[in-house]
Amino acid sequence: MPLAHPAADVWTLLADIAEETPAAPAFIHGERALTFAELLDCSARTAQGLADLGVGPGDRVALWLPNVPAYPILYFACVRLGAIAVAVNTRYRAVEVADIVGRSGAKVLACAPGFRRIDFLSILADIEPAALDKLAAIIVVGDEPASVPPAIERLSRPAHAANHALASARCNIFTTSGTTSAPKFVLHRQGAIASHAQQVARVFGFTAPDTLSLAILPLCGVFGFNQTLATLAAGKPSVLVESYEIDEIARLIAQHKPTTMFGSDDMYARLLDMMPGRWPFRSIKWAGYGAFNASLEDLPERAQPRGLRLVGLYGMSEVQALYARQPLKAPMARRKQGGGLPTSPLGHVRVRDPETGELLGPGQPGALECAGPSLMVGYYGNEAATAQAMTADGYVRTGDLAQLDGRGGFTFLSRMGDVLRLSGFLVNPLEIETHIQKLPAIADCQTIAVPRPEGVRAVSFVILKPGAALDEAATIAHCRHGLANYKVPLRVFAVDDFPKTPSPNGFKIQRGKLREMAERLLPM
């Protein structure tokens, strides 16, 4: 069995499976299946292609790709070289791509200009040339979605002889919101990635003979990445889903009959509305989900009678996704909550009073801290942020509000700070506010998130400079040009001042009152 021997590094994880079950499908994309042997061979040859471009141990390769075969091929090529794959969200636009490529010092950027939903080349054209100066090459992949991308074939050489994969080798950078407008770079090593994938495969039941995973969530995010790699660690196939279009997801469910899928409450709500029949999810054993939209609190109760058993999870880039899961047989009230029991037997959580620093017992809300083998190495290029996030005894301060459940697990309650969760991604509102404040008419900006029937959306409030008028349409267009679509505010409202309350350190903006204002101003 693929999990008989723990893999010390990510390349060995793949190589062991390819040796034992070479003809088994690893990825299904369109009408084509990529076997484990083919994946191993393509990745080894692509590693030599990257090496010819000067990529070696420790170098960064930015993967700005949708869920297509090029992604895992390039990822495992990086792993073999001891290089670091930098995940770039396909929803990112010029400002964000330039920032990530520039600050990570990526040597190569891979994108898919033929991908029918995103005009990658036009976005690249909007980036200042100086921001891409450190790139040795831009790799363009794929114009035929059902084949191994032609550019990967062009990069391919005989299999790269030198294998630099090590448990200690750094291999992944995921971006996450920080306390400034610039996202932090969460760095992981191969040993942590490989061991977590194998542990998730065991605990989540992916080793069952009939396992077929529907990879809906983007591989550029830790949630989608960990689901897909855990499925691979079990030696089972994943169906790569290129887009988040609900009708396409529904079609793939009907076609492939997956046993495993993960997503947001918004996604499941829309699937329930679209898919006819009493039990349209008959093949799904259970479905992991994140509850981000407060207006969908009763979704698990509505989904259960139609054969969809939703189970709460917990994860973040710093500890990897699927760090914890609620017990499958727990009562609905518990099972639908975020959090649960740590996936790893070496995982451990605690809750601390944010004011006194004292550790709290079960049922007492406080700041969640997590430990275990899936933790990050740190924030790449930011030692100060790493020191702030990590405790002396090896826990990461998550920034989440949670409480212990008295059963060895915990319940996630909310974010401690003001970070927004939009389309399943954590977004620092300062990213949006800073971009809006580039407009000459805007003196100040605050952004909050509001649950809407179509999902959680950002809404911005601005204070105008003297004599200026708000052009709401132009402001939204400015955001749409520079930011990912999910960060674009639904509305922008001008106010004379923000609601504030005094505190020992000055006045604090009352974001709760801004949210109430937005809810009054937005028609349902």
Short mmCIF file of C-alpha atoms in Angstrom, two decimals:
data_model
loop_
_atom_site.label_atom_id
_atom_site.label_comp_id
_atom_site.label_asym_id
_atom_site.label_seq_id
_atom_site.Cartn_x
_atom_site.Cartn_y
_atom_site.Cartn_z
CA MET A 1 0.00 0.00 0.00
CA PRO A 2 1.26 3.57 -0.71
CA LEU A 3 1.17 4.46 2.99
CA ALA A 4 3.10 1.44 4.23
CA HIS A 5 6.32 3.42 4.56
CA PRO A 6 6.37 7.06 5.69
CA ALA A 7 8.00 9.30 3.10
CA ALA A 8 10.72 11.62 4.38
CA ASP A 9 10.28 14.09 1.53
CA VAL A 10 7.72 15.00 -1.11
CA TRP A 11 9.59 13.49 -4.07
CA THR A 12 9.89 10.14 -2.29
CA LEU A 13 6.17 10.32 -1.54
CA LEU A 14 5.42 10.40 -5.27
CA ALA A 15 8.19 8.01 -6.30
CA ASP A 16 7.06 5.29 -3.89
CA ILE A 17 3.49 5.40 -5.19
CA ALA A 18 4.64 5.45 -8.82
CA GLU A 19 6.74 2.35 -8.16
CA GLU A 20 3.93 0.42 -6.48
CA THR A 21 0.99 1.48 -8.68
CA PRO A 22 2.52 3.01 -11.83
CA ALA A 23 -0.59 2.66 -14.01
CA ALA A 24 -3.03 4.07 -11.45
CA PRO A 25 -4.42 7.52 -12.31
CA ALA A 26 -3.06 10.40 -10.25
CA PHE A 27 -5.00 13.23 -11.93
CA ILE A 28 -8.00 13.34 -14.22
CA HIS A 29 -8.40 16.44 -16.35
CA GLY A 30 -10.95 16.63 -19.09
CA GLU A 31 -10.88 13.31 -20.92
CA ARG A 32 -7.29 12.48 -19.99
CA ALA A 33 -5.88 10.66 -16.98
CA LEU A 34 -2.29 11.25 -15.91
CA THR A 35 -0.92 8.13 -14.21
CA PHE A 36 1.49 8.18 -11.30
CA ALA A 37 4.28 6.86 -13.54
CA GLU A 38 3.60 9.60 -16.10
CA LEU A 39 3.49 12.25 -13.39
CA LEU A 40 6.84 11.09 -12.02
CA ASP A 41 8.43 10.98 -15.48
CA CYS A 42 7.05 14.36 -16.61
CA SER A 43 8.14 15.97 -13.35
CA ALA A 44 11.68 14.56 -13.57
CA ARG A 45 12.07 15.75 -17.16
CA THR A 46 10.60 19.15 -16.32
CA ALA A 47 13.06 19.40 -13.44
CA GLN A 48 15.87 19.22 -15.97
CA GLY A 49 14.14 21.92 -18.04
CA LEU A 50 13.97 24.19 -15.01
CA ALA A 51 17.58 23.38 -14.16
CA ASP A 52 18.55 24.51 -17.67
CA LEU A 53 16.98 27.87 -16.78
CA GLY A 54 19.22 28.10 -13.74
CA VAL A 55 16.78 26.86 -11.10
CA GLY A 56 18.46 25.05 -8.24
CA PRO A 57 18.11 24.36 -4.50
CA GLY A 58 16.46 27.24 -2.66
CA ASP A 59 15.40 29.12 -5.80
CA ARG A 60 11.80 30.24 -6.10
CA VAL A 61 9.44 29.31 -8.94
CA ALA A 62 6.13 31.20 -9.00
CA LEU A 63 3.16 29.06 -10.07
CA TRP A 64 0.41 31.36 -11.33
CA LEU A 65 -1.72 28.53 -12.68
CA PRO A 66 -5.26 27.17 -12.48
CA ASN A 67 -5.95 23.55 -11.54
CA VAL A 68 -4.38 21.95 -14.62
CA PRO A 69 -1.79 19.13 -14.92
CA ALA A 70 1.00 21.68 -15.32
CA TYR A 71 0.60 22.63 -11.66
CA PRO A 72 1.52 19.28 -10.07
CA ILE A 73 4.13 18.60 -12.78
CA LEU A 74 5.92 21.87 -12.07
CA TYR A 75 5.45 21.48 -8.33
CA PHE A 76 7.11 18.06 -8.20
CA ALA A 77 9.83 19.32 -10.54
CA CYS A 78 10.57 22.04 -7.99
CA VAL A 79 10.59 19.45 -5.22
CA ARG A 80 13.17 17.32 -7.06
CA LEU A 81 15.39 20.37 -7.55
CA GLY A 82 15.07 21.45 -3.93
CA ALA A 83 13.43 24.64 -5.21
CA ILE A 84 10.51 26.46 -3.61
CA ALA A 85 7.12 26.67 -5.34
CA VAL A 86 5.52 30.05 -4.72
CA ALA A 87 1.72 29.84 -4.96
CA VAL A 88 0.20 32.78 -6.85
CA ASN A 89 -3.58 33.04 -6.81
CA THR A 90 -5.03 33.02 -10.33
CA ARG A 91 -7.41 35.77 -9.23
CA TYR A 92 -4.51 38.11 -8.56
CA ARG A 93 -3.98 41.00 -10.91
CA ALA A 94 -1.04 43.21 -11.80
CA VAL A 95 -0.42 44.88 -8.43
CA GLU A 96 -0.55 41.62 -6.49
CA VAL A 97 1.42 39.50 -8.96
CA ALA A 98 4.20 42.08 -9.16
CA ASP A 99 4.42 42.24 -5.37
CA ILE A 100 4.65 38.46 -4.88
CA VAL A 101 7.07 37.83 -7.75
CA GLY A 102 9.26 40.74 -6.67
CA ARG A 103 9.40 40.14 -2.93
CA SER A 104 9.84 36.37 -3.27
CA GLY A 105 12.70 36.85 -5.72
CA ALA A 106 11.20 34.25 -8.05
CA LYS A 107 13.55 33.12 -10.80
CA VAL A 108 10.79 31.67 -13.00
CA LEU A 109 7.09 32.51 -13.36
CA ALA A 110 4.70 29.98 -14.90
CA CYS A 111 1.30 31.05 -16.27
CA ALA A 112 -1.34 29.72 -18.64
CA PRO A 113 -2.19 32.36 -21.28
CA GLY A 114 -4.47 29.95 -23.13
CA PHE A 115 -6.67 29.44 -20.07
CA ARG A 116 -10.02 30.66 -21.28
CA ARG A 117 -11.13 32.55 -18.16
CA ILE A 118 -8.07 34.71 -17.39
CA ASP A 119 -6.07 36.93 -19.69
CA PHE A 120 -2.69 36.32 -18.06
CA LEU A 121 -0.66 38.10 -20.72
CA SER A 122 -2.70 41.31 -20.49
CA ILE A 123 -2.22 41.29 -16.73
CA LEU A 124 1.51 40.81 -17.17
CA ALA A 125 1.55 43.72 -19.61
CA ASP A 126 0.19 45.98 -16.85
CA ILE A 127 3.14 45.16 -14.56
CA GLU A 128 6.02 47.59 -14.46
CA PRO A 129 8.97 45.89 -16.23
CA ALA A 130 11.29 46.59 -13.28
CA ALA A 131 9.08 44.40 -11.07
CA LEU A 132 9.93 41.36 -13.21
CA ASP A 133 13.65 42.08 -13.60
CA LYS A 134 14.75 39.16 -11.43
CA LEU A 135 12.94 36.60 -13.57
CA ALA A 136 15.14 34.39 -15.72
CA ALA A 137 12.12 33.19 -17.67
CA ILE A 138 8.35 33.26 -17.95
CA ILE A 139 6.99 29.82 -18.82
CA VAL A 140 3.70 29.72 -20.68
CA VAL A 141 1.84 26.44 -20.39
CA GLY A 142 -1.06 24.82 -22.11
CA ASP A 143 -3.51 25.67 -24.79
CA GLU A 144 -5.18 22.29 -24.77
CA PRO A 145 -6.82 21.60 -21.41
CA ALA A 146 -6.89 17.83 -21.87
CA SER A 147 -3.18 17.33 -22.54
CA VAL A 148 0.14 17.82 -20.82
CA PRO A 149 0.90 21.47 -21.62
CA PRO A 150 3.14 21.94 -24.69
CA ALA A 151 5.46 24.32 -22.84
CA ILE A 152 6.12 21.64 -20.27
CA GLU A 153 7.06 19.32 -23.13
CA ARG A 154 9.42 21.98 -24.47
CA LEU A 155 11.00 22.33 -21.03
CA SER A 156 11.39 18.58 -20.71
CA ARG A 157 14.76 16.89 -20.98
CA PRO A 158 15.95 13.47 -19.93
CA ALA A 159 15.14 12.97 -16.27
CA HIS A 160 17.21 15.25 -14.06
CA ALA A 161 19.85 13.02 -12.45
CA ALA A 162 20.51 15.01 -9.28
CA ASN A 163 17.76 14.64 -6.69
CA HIS A 164 17.88 17.47 -4.14
CA ALA A 165 14.67 16.48 -2.34
CA LEU A 166 15.21 16.38 1.43
CA ALA A 167 12.96 16.44 4.46
CA SER A 168 14.60 19.71 5.50
CA ALA A 169 14.41 21.31 2.05
CA ARG A 170 12.04 24.26 1.76
CA CYS A 171 9.37 23.56 -0.86
CA ASN A 172 6.22 25.69 -0.52
CA ILE A 173 5.40 29.35 -0.06
CA PHE A 174 1.75 30.26 0.49
CA THR A 175 0.68 33.89 0.76
CA THR A 176 -1.40 35.10 3.64
CA SER A 177 -2.66 38.42 4.96
CA GLY A 178 -0.49 40.13 7.54
CA THR A 179 -0.69 43.30 9.56
CA THR A 180 0.36 45.44 6.59
CA SER A 181 -0.89 45.69 3.04
CA ALA A 182 1.79 43.22 1.89
CA PRO A 183 0.89 39.52 2.34
CA LYS A 184 3.30 37.40 4.35
CA PHE A 185 5.02 34.39 2.76
CA VAL A 186 4.36 31.20 4.74
CA LEU A 187 7.27 28.80 4.18
CA HIS A 188 7.04 25.01 4.59
CA ARG A 189 9.61 22.21 4.31
CA GLN A 190 9.21 18.92 2.48
CA GLY A 191 9.13 16.76 5.61
CA ALA A 192 6.16 18.67 7.02
CA ILE A 193 4.29 18.64 3.70
CA ALA A 194 4.84 14.91 3.09
CA SER A 195 4.05 13.73 6.63
CA HIS A 196 0.91 15.87 6.84
CA ALA A 197 -0.35 14.53 3.50
CA GLN A 198 0.09 10.95 4.66
CA GLN A 199 -1.52 11.62 8.03
CA VAL A 200 -4.55 13.31 6.44
CA ALA A 201 -4.88 10.39 4.02
CA ARG A 202 -5.08 7.95 6.93
CA VAL A 203 -7.35 9.91 9.25
CA PHE A 204 -9.71 11.18 6.56
CA GLY A 205 -10.17 7.71 5.03
CA PHE A 206 -8.64 8.54 1.66
CA THR A 207 -6.98 5.09 1.58
CA ALA A 208 -10.36 3.45 0.86
CA PRO A 209 -10.29 1.61 -2.49
CA ASP A 210 -13.04 3.74 -4.05
CA THR A 211 -11.62 7.15 -3.14
CA LEU A 212 -11.95 9.79 -5.86
CA SER A 213 -11.32 13.39 -4.87
CA LEU A 214 -12.90 16.36 -6.63
CA ALA A 215 -10.23 19.08 -6.50
CA ILE A 216 -12.42 22.18 -6.70
CA LEU A 217 -10.47 24.52 -4.47
CA PRO A 218 -7.45 26.13 -6.15
CA LEU A 219 -4.08 24.44 -5.79
CA CYS A 220 -2.60 27.90 -5.14
CA GLY A 221 -4.38 27.86 -1.77
CA VAL A 222 -3.37 25.69 1.15
CA PHE A 223 -6.88 24.19 1.42
CA GLY A 224 -6.95 22.90 -2.17
CA PHE A 225 -3.27 21.96 -2.11
CA ASN A 226 -3.50 19.85 1.05
CA GLN A 227 -6.65 18.05 -0.10
CA THR A 228 -5.04 17.13 -3.41
CA LEU A 229 -1.68 16.08 -1.97
CA ALA A 230 -3.36 13.95 0.71
CA THR A 231 -5.38 12.20 -2.00
CA LEU A 232 -2.14 11.59 -3.91
CA ALA A 233 -0.45 10.30 -0.74
CA ALA A 234 -3.17 7.65 -0.56
CA GLY A 235 -2.39 6.62 -4.15
CA LYS A 236 -5.83 7.77 -5.29
CA PRO A 237 -6.92 10.08 -8.13
CA SER A 238 -8.07 13.70 -8.07
CA VAL A 239 -10.26 15.29 -10.71
CA LEU A 240 -8.78 18.73 -11.42
CA VAL A 241 -11.49 21.40 -11.62
CA GLU A 242 -10.31 24.49 -13.49
CA SER A 243 -12.94 26.97 -12.39
CA TYR A 244 -15.37 27.71 -9.61
CA GLU A 245 -18.40 27.70 -11.91
CA ILE A 246 -21.21 25.91 -10.12
CA ASP A 247 -22.74 24.33 -13.23
CA GLU A 248 -19.36 22.79 -14.14
CA ILE A 249 -18.87 21.47 -10.59
CA ALA A 250 -22.35 19.93 -10.68
CA ARG A 251 -21.58 18.30 -14.04
CA LEU A 252 -18.34 16.80 -12.75
CA ILE A 253 -20.08 15.42 -9.65
CA ALA A 254 -22.62 13.68 -11.85
CA GLN A 255 -19.94 12.41 -14.25
CA HIS A 256 -17.23 11.21 -11.86
CA LYS A 257 -19.21 10.42 -8.70
CA PRO A 258 -16.47 11.54 -6.31
CA THR A 259 -16.28 10.28 -2.75
CA THR A 260 -14.48 13.35 -1.40
CA MET A 261 -14.90 17.08 -1.86
CA PHE A 262 -14.18 20.26 0.07
CA GLY A 263 -15.44 23.80 -0.26
CA SER A 264 -17.14 26.80 1.27
CA ASP A 265 -20.68 27.11 2.57
CA ASP A 266 -21.49 29.43 -0.34
CA MET A 267 -20.45 26.75 -2.84
CA TYR A 268 -22.50 24.01 -1.21
CA ALA A 269 -25.56 26.26 -0.94
CA ARG A 270 -25.43 26.99 -4.66
CA LEU A 271 -24.92 23.30 -5.50
CA LEU A 272 -27.95 22.35 -3.42
CA ASP A 273 -30.02 24.89 -5.33
CA MET A 274 -28.77 23.73 -8.71
CA MET A 275 -28.64 19.95 -8.45
CA PRO A 276 -32.05 18.25 -8.77
CA GLY A 277 -33.22 15.09 -7.09
CA ARG A 278 -33.50 13.96 -3.52
CA TRP A 279 -29.94 12.60 -3.17
CA PRO A 280 -27.74 14.30 -5.78
CA PHE A 281 -24.59 13.70 -3.70
CA ARG A 282 -25.04 9.96 -3.24
CA SER A 283 -21.36 9.17 -3.90
CA ILE A 284 -20.00 11.71 -1.35
CA LYS A 285 -19.17 9.97 1.92
CA TRP A 286 -18.77 13.26 3.75
CA ALA A 287 -17.86 16.77 2.67
CA GLY A 288 -15.48 19.12 4.45
CA TYR A 289 -16.53 22.74 4.53
CA GLY A 290 -15.69 26.13 5.88
CA ALA A 291 -18.50 28.26 7.35
CA PHE A 292 -17.79 31.84 6.30
CA ASN A 293 -21.27 33.24 5.59
CA ALA A 294 -23.33 33.84 8.72
CA SER A 295 -26.55 33.82 6.71
CA LEU A 296 -25.94 30.12 5.88
CA GLU A 297 -25.73 28.89 9.47
CA ASP A 298 -28.45 26.30 8.87
CA LEU A 299 -26.82 24.89 5.72
CA PRO A 300 -25.70 21.55 7.28
CA GLU A 301 -29.26 20.93 8.49
CA ARG A 302 -30.61 21.66 5.01
CA ALA A 303 -27.95 19.55 3.30
CA GLN A 304 -28.29 16.42 5.45
CA PRO A 305 -31.70 15.28 4.12
CA ARG A 306 -30.33 15.44 0.58
CA GLY A 307 -27.45 13.11 1.36
CA LEU A 308 -24.75 15.74 1.91
CA ARG A 309 -23.06 15.35 5.29
CA LEU A 310 -21.06 18.52 5.96
CA VAL A 311 -18.21 18.36 8.46
CA GLY A 312 -16.36 21.30 10.01
CA LEU A 313 -12.60 21.64 9.54
CA TYR A 314 -9.79 23.89 10.61
CA GLY A 315 -6.58 24.99 8.98
CA MET A 316 -4.52 27.95 7.93
CA SER A 317 -1.39 28.47 5.88
CA GLU A 318 0.83 28.46 8.99
CA VAL A 319 -0.29 24.98 10.14
CA GLN A 320 -1.53 23.71 6.76
CA ALA A 321 -5.16 23.07 5.92
CA LEU A 322 -6.97 20.03 7.31
CA TYR A 323 -5.09 20.52 10.59
CA ALA A 324 -8.25 19.47 12.46
CA ARG A 325 -11.66 17.94 11.73
CA GLN A 326 -14.80 17.41 13.72
CA PRO A 327 -15.69 13.73 14.38
CA LEU A 328 -17.87 12.30 11.62
CA LYS A 329 -20.30 10.76 14.11
CA ALA A 330 -20.62 13.84 16.30
CA PRO A 331 -24.07 15.43 16.71
CA MET A 332 -24.90 18.01 14.07
CA ALA A 333 -24.47 20.95 16.47
CA ARG A 334 -20.84 19.96 17.05
CA ARG A 335 -20.04 18.47 13.66
CA LYS A 336 -20.86 21.66 11.74
CA GLN A 337 -18.54 23.86 13.80
CA GLY A 338 -15.09 24.80 12.61
CA GLY A 339 -12.26 23.19 14.54
CA GLY A 340 -12.29 19.63 15.82
CA LEU A 341 -9.59 17.15 16.79
CA PRO A 342 -6.06 17.64 15.45
CA THR A 343 -5.36 15.32 12.51
CA SER A 344 -1.92 14.39 13.79
CA PRO A 345 -1.53 12.53 17.10
CA LEU A 346 1.37 14.93 17.70
CA GLY A 347 -0.82 17.96 17.13
CA HIS A 348 -1.86 19.97 20.16
CA VAL A 349 -3.88 23.10 20.75
CA ARG A 350 -4.29 25.50 23.62
CA VAL A 351 -6.25 28.67 24.26
CA ARG A 352 -4.79 31.70 25.98
CA ASP A 353 -6.37 34.77 27.53
CA PRO A 354 -5.23 37.58 25.20
CA GLU A 355 -5.17 40.08 28.06
CA THR A 356 -3.53 38.15 30.91
CA GLY A 357 -1.63 35.51 28.93
CA GLU A 358 -3.03 32.73 31.12
CA LEU A 359 -3.99 29.40 29.56
CA LEU A 360 -7.74 28.77 29.59
CA GLY A 361 -9.79 25.66 30.19
CA PRO A 362 -12.62 24.15 28.13
CA GLY A 363 -15.47 26.47 27.19
CA GLN A 364 -13.47 29.67 27.74
CA PRO A 365 -12.93 31.71 24.54
CA GLY A 366 -9.43 32.97 23.90
CA ALA A 367 -6.55 33.18 21.45
CA LEU A 368 -5.88 29.84 19.75
CA GLU A 369 -2.33 28.45 19.58
CA CYS A 370 -1.42 25.32 17.58
CA ALA A 371 1.54 22.95 17.59
CA GLY A 372 2.43 19.85 15.62
CA PRO A 373 4.49 18.45 12.73
CA SER A 374 2.58 20.40 10.06
CA LEU A 375 3.74 23.82 11.27
CA MET A 376 5.53 26.26 9.01
CA VAL A 377 9.25 26.94 9.06
CA GLY A 378 8.40 30.63 9.33
CA TYR A 379 7.60 33.67 7.22
CA TYR A 380 10.03 33.81 4.32
CA GLY A 381 12.15 36.93 4.46
CA ASN A 382 10.46 38.22 7.61
CA GLU A 383 12.19 37.09 10.78
CA ALA A 384 10.40 39.69 12.90
CA ALA A 385 6.97 38.40 11.88
CA THR A 386 8.10 34.82 12.48
CA ALA A 387 9.27 35.67 16.01
CA GLN A 388 5.97 37.39 16.70
CA ALA A 389 3.91 34.44 15.46
CA MET A 390 5.82 31.61 17.14
CA THR A 391 6.04 30.93 20.86
CA ALA A 392 9.24 29.82 22.55
CA ASP A 393 7.89 26.28 22.98
CA GLY A 394 6.91 25.78 19.33
CA TYR A 395 3.28 26.89 19.03
CA VAL A 396 2.01 29.26 16.38
CA ARG A 397 -0.26 32.12 17.40
CA THR A 398 -3.11 31.74 14.94
CA GLY A 399 -4.89 35.04 15.50
CA ASP A 400 -8.14 33.10 15.86
CA LEU A 401 -10.69 33.09 18.68
CA ALA A 402 -11.49 29.57 19.86
CA GLN A 403 -12.38 27.50 22.89
CA LEU A 404 -11.33 24.01 23.97
CA ASP A 405 -14.11 21.44 23.85
CA GLY A 406 -12.92 19.23 26.72
CA ARG A 407 -12.50 16.25 24.36
CA GLY A 408 -8.99 16.98 23.11
CA GLY A 409 -10.22 19.31 20.40
CA PHE A 410 -11.46 22.86 20.00
CA THR A 411 -14.17 24.98 18.42
CA PHE A 412 -13.24 27.85 16.13
CA LEU A 413 -15.29 30.97 16.89
CA SER A 414 -13.95 33.85 14.78
CA ARG A 415 -10.86 35.81 13.80
CA MET A 416 -9.30 37.76 16.61
CA GLY A 417 -8.64 40.77 14.41
CA ASP A 418 -10.28 42.49 11.52
CA VAL A 419 -9.15 40.18 8.74
CA LEU A 420 -11.88 39.60 6.18
CA ARG A 421 -12.72 36.23 4.65
CA LEU A 422 -13.85 36.68 1.07
CA SER A 423 -14.48 33.78 -1.33
CA GLY A 424 -12.74 31.50 1.15
CA PHE A 425 -9.57 33.62 1.31
CA LEU A 426 -8.35 35.64 4.26
CA VAL A 427 -7.92 39.24 3.17
CA ASN A 428 -6.38 42.05 5.14
CA PRO A 429 -8.73 45.03 4.65
CA LEU A 430 -5.67 47.25 4.48
CA GLU A 431 -4.87 45.72 1.08
CA ILE A 432 -8.15 47.11 -0.29
CA GLU A 433 -7.96 50.36 1.66
CA THR A 434 -4.42 51.15 0.54
CA HIS A 435 -5.37 50.58 -3.08
CA ILE A 436 -8.46 52.81 -2.85
CA GLN A 437 -6.46 55.56 -1.14
CA LYS A 438 -4.25 55.82 -4.23
CA LEU A 439 -7.12 57.72 -5.85
CA PRO A 440 -6.62 61.49 -5.58
CA ALA A 441 -10.10 62.14 -4.17
CA ILE A 442 -9.82 59.70 -1.25
CA ALA A 443 -8.43 60.86 2.10
CA ASP A 444 -9.13 57.73 4.15
CA CYS A 445 -10.83 54.36 3.77
CA GLN A 446 -12.21 51.55 5.90
CA THR A 447 -13.40 48.19 4.55
CA ILE A 448 -15.60 45.59 6.21
CA ALA A 449 -17.25 42.34 5.08
CA VAL A 450 -21.01 41.89 4.86
CA PRO A 451 -22.88 38.59 4.30
CA ARG A 452 -24.96 38.73 1.13
CA PRO A 453 -27.18 36.14 -0.57
CA GLU A 454 -24.45 35.65 -3.22
CA GLY A 455 -21.69 35.35 -0.60
CA VAL A 456 -19.64 37.50 1.76
CA ARG A 457 -18.65 40.76 0.04
CA ALA A 458 -16.41 43.68 0.88
CA VAL A 459 -17.95 47.13 1.38
CA SER A 460 -15.80 50.25 1.69
CA PHE A 461 -16.41 53.57 3.38
CA VAL A 462 -14.31 56.57 2.36
CA ILE A 463 -13.64 60.08 3.60
CA LEU A 464 -13.14 62.48 0.71
CA LYS A 465 -10.57 65.23 0.43
CA PRO A 466 -11.94 68.80 0.67
CA GLY A 467 -13.88 69.74 -2.45
CA ALA A 468 -13.75 66.22 -3.93
CA ALA A 469 -16.71 64.13 -5.02
CA LEU A 470 -17.02 60.37 -4.94
CA ASP A 471 -17.14 58.59 -8.29
CA GLU A 472 -18.22 55.19 -7.00
CA ALA A 473 -18.11 53.44 -10.38
CA ALA A 474 -14.59 54.70 -11.08
CA THR A 475 -13.44 53.64 -7.61
CA ILE A 476 -14.77 50.11 -8.09
CA ALA A 477 -13.22 49.98 -11.59
CA HIS A 478 -9.88 51.05 -10.06
CA CYS A 479 -10.12 48.12 -7.62
CA ARG A 480 -11.16 45.68 -10.32
CA HIS A 481 -8.12 46.63 -12.41
CA GLY A 482 -5.57 46.16 -9.65
CA LEU A 483 -7.02 43.59 -7.24
CA ALA A 484 -8.49 40.11 -7.35
CA ASN A 485 -12.22 40.11 -8.09
CA TYR A 486 -13.17 38.83 -4.65
CA LYS A 487 -11.45 41.84 -3.05
CA VAL A 488 -13.38 44.37 -5.15
CA PRO A 489 -15.95 46.16 -2.95
CA LEU A 490 -19.59 45.60 -3.74
CA ARG A 491 -20.25 49.27 -2.89
CA VAL A 492 -18.25 52.31 -1.82
CA PHE A 493 -19.94 54.91 0.40
CA ALA A 494 -18.70 58.38 1.33
CA VAL A 495 -19.01 59.45 4.98
CA ASP A 496 -18.01 62.57 6.85
CA ASP A 497 -16.20 60.54 9.51
CA PHE A 498 -15.91 56.97 10.75
CA PRO A 499 -17.70 55.95 13.96
CA LYS A 500 -15.11 55.90 16.75
CA THR A 501 -14.78 55.10 20.38
CA PRO A 502 -12.10 56.31 22.81
CA SER A 503 -9.51 53.87 24.14
CA PRO A 504 -6.33 54.12 26.24
CA ASN A 505 -4.32 54.30 23.02
CA GLY A 506 -6.50 56.85 21.23
CA PHE A 507 -9.66 56.50 19.22
CA LYS A 508 -10.61 53.16 17.67
CA ILE A 509 -12.84 52.85 14.62
CA GLN A 510 -16.02 50.92 15.39
CA ARG A 511 -16.03 48.42 12.55
CA GLY A 512 -19.16 46.81 13.90
CA LYS A 513 -21.06 50.05 13.39
CA LEU A 514 -19.68 50.34 9.87
CA ARG A 515 -21.02 46.86 9.21
CA GLU A 516 -24.43 47.88 10.55
CA MET A 517 -24.38 50.96 8.31
CA ALA A 518 -23.58 48.80 5.28
CA GLU A 519 -26.40 46.40 6.05
CA ARG A 520 -28.84 49.31 6.25
CA LEU A 521 -27.61 50.81 3.00
CA LEU A 522 -27.64 47.57 0.98
CA PRO A 523 -31.00 46.29 -0.27
CA MET A 524 -31.61 42.58 0.25
#
